[in-house]
mmCIF file of C-alpha atoms in Angstrom:
data_model
loop_
_atom_site.group_PDB
_atom_site.id
_atom_site.type_symbol
_atom_site.label_atom_id
_atom_site.label_comp_id
_atom_site.label_asym_id
_atom_site.label_seq_id
_atom_site.Cartn_x
_atom_site.Cartn_y
_atom_site.Cartn_z
ATOM 1 C CA GLN N 227 -0.016 -0.042 0.040
ATOM 2 C CA ARG N 228 2.734 2.319 1.155
ATOM 3 C CA ARG N 229 4.943 1.529 -2.019
ATOM 4 C CA SER N 230 2.034 2.523 -4.333
ATOM 5 C CA VAL N 231 1.524 5.803 -2.892
ATOM 6 C CA TRP N 232 5.203 6.799 -3.394
ATOM 7 C CA ARG N 233 4.970 5.071 -6.853
ATOM 8 C CA ALA N 234 1.810 7.278 -7.878
ATOM 9 C CA LEU N 235 3.601 10.274 -6.512
ATOM 10 C CA TRP N 236 6.931 9.594 -8.603
ATOM 11 C CA GLN N 237 4.910 9.110 -11.589
ATOM 12 C CA ASN N 238 3.325 12.499 -11.366
ATOM 13 C CA GLN N 239 5.817 15.045 -12.788
ATOM 14 C CA LEU N 240 4.802 17.977 -10.720
ATOM 15 C CA ALA N 241 5.265 15.808 -7.284
ATOM 16 C CA ARG N 242 8.475 14.499 -8.392
ATOM 17 C CA TYR N 243 9.945 17.729 -8.714
ATOM 18 C CA ALA N 244 8.333 18.927 -5.562
ATOM 19 C CA LEU N 245 9.685 15.922 -3.739
ATOM 20 C CA LEU N 246 13.213 16.376 -5.334
ATOM 21 C CA THR N 247 13.110 20.121 -4.212
ATOM 22 C CA LEU N 248 12.168 19.020 -0.723
ATOM 23 C CA ILE N 249 14.822 16.540 -0.525
ATOM 24 C CA VAL N 250 17.483 19.329 -1.524
ATOM 25 C CA ALA N 251 16.256 22.051 0.278
ATOM 26 C CA PHE N 252 15.532 20.621 3.540
ATOM 27 C CA PRO N 253 19.363 19.884 4.443
ATOM 28 C CA LEU N 254 20.208 23.337 3.188
ATOM 29 C CA GLY N 255 17.507 25.053 5.378
ATOM 30 C CA GLY N 256 18.532 22.764 8.411
ATOM 31 C CA MET N 257 22.117 23.942 8.009
ATOM 32 C CA TRP N 258 20.861 27.408 8.214
ATOM 33 C CA TYR N 259 18.937 27.175 11.184
ATOM 34 C CA LEU N 260 21.662 25.302 13.010
ATOM 35 C CA ARG N 261 24.024 27.986 12.155
ATOM 36 C CA ASN N 262 21.407 30.363 13.600
ATOM 37 C CA ALA N 263 21.334 28.466 16.642
ATOM 38 C CA LEU N 264 24.932 28.187 17.130
ATOM 39 C CA TYR N 265 25.652 31.657 16.887
ATOM 40 C CA GLY N 266 22.851 32.733 19.294
ATOM 41 C CA HIS N 267 20.515 34.277 16.720
ATOM 42 C CA PRO N 268 16.902 33.718 16.703
ATOM 43 C CA MET N 269 16.411 30.544 14.343
ATOM 44 C CA LEU N 270 14.068 32.138 11.862
ATOM 45 C CA VAL N 271 15.573 35.656 11.670
ATOM 46 C CA LEU N 272 18.708 36.627 9.316
ATOM 47 C CA PRO N 273 20.959 38.944 11.082
ATOM 48 C CA GLU N 274 20.535 42.646 10.123
ATOM 49 C CA GLY N 275 24.197 43.075 9.164
ATOM 50 C CA TYR N 276 24.340 40.003 6.701
ATOM 51 C CA TRP N 277 21.061 40.877 5.030
ATOM 52 C CA GLN N 278 22.328 44.672 4.312
ATOM 53 C CA ALA N 279 25.635 43.642 2.979
ATOM 54 C CA ALA N 280 24.118 40.827 0.918
ATOM 55 C CA ALA N 281 21.408 43.091 -0.708
ATOM 56 C CA GLN N 282 24.071 45.844 -1.593
ATOM 57 C CA ARG N 283 26.246 43.331 -3.240
ATOM 58 C CA SER N 284 23.524 41.562 -5.084
ATOM 59 C CA GLY N 285 22.131 45.126 -6.291
ATOM 60 C CA GLN N 286 25.599 45.935 -7.256
ATOM 61 C CA GLU N 287 26.103 42.975 -9.274
ATOM 62 C CA LEU N 288 22.881 42.427 -10.794
ATOM 63 C CA GLY N 289 22.476 46.251 -12.106
ATOM 64 C CA TRP N 290 24.799 45.895 -14.915
ATOM 65 C CA LEU N 291 23.389 42.456 -15.882
ATOM 66 C CA LEU N 292 19.759 44.236 -16.214
ATOM 67 C CA LEU N 293 21.312 47.269 -18.241
ATOM 68 C CA MET N 294 22.915 45.002 -20.776
ATOM 69 C CA ALA N 295 19.768 42.918 -20.958
ATOM 70 C CA LEU N 296 17.476 46.239 -21.320
ATOM 71 C CA LEU N 297 20.075 47.460 -23.961
ATOM 72 C CA ALA N 298 19.883 44.191 -25.762
ATOM 73 C CA VAL N 299 16.259 43.769 -25.840
ATOM 74 C CA PRO N 300 15.530 46.052 -28.968
ATOM 75 C CA PHE N 301 18.375 44.182 -31.009
ATOM 76 C CA ALA N 302 16.923 40.609 -30.131
ATOM 77 C CA GLY N 303 14.163 40.774 -32.799
ATOM 78 C CA ARG N 304 16.548 41.587 -35.791
#
């Protein structure tokens, strides 16, 4: 009975991708919560300094890519 449920889930493509995503994301999330616990941070909150620095780096790196994409759009149809 239990095997047939897993087999049916695995044959459904959406369920298969959801299960694979869960299998990959669960350990990564667990490591983050463990890291927060070891540093003494609240388990569900990102430290402010980390968040701000990551957002600034991300914005700086992504800005040039967005500019290039916007400049390339008019030439894409030619």
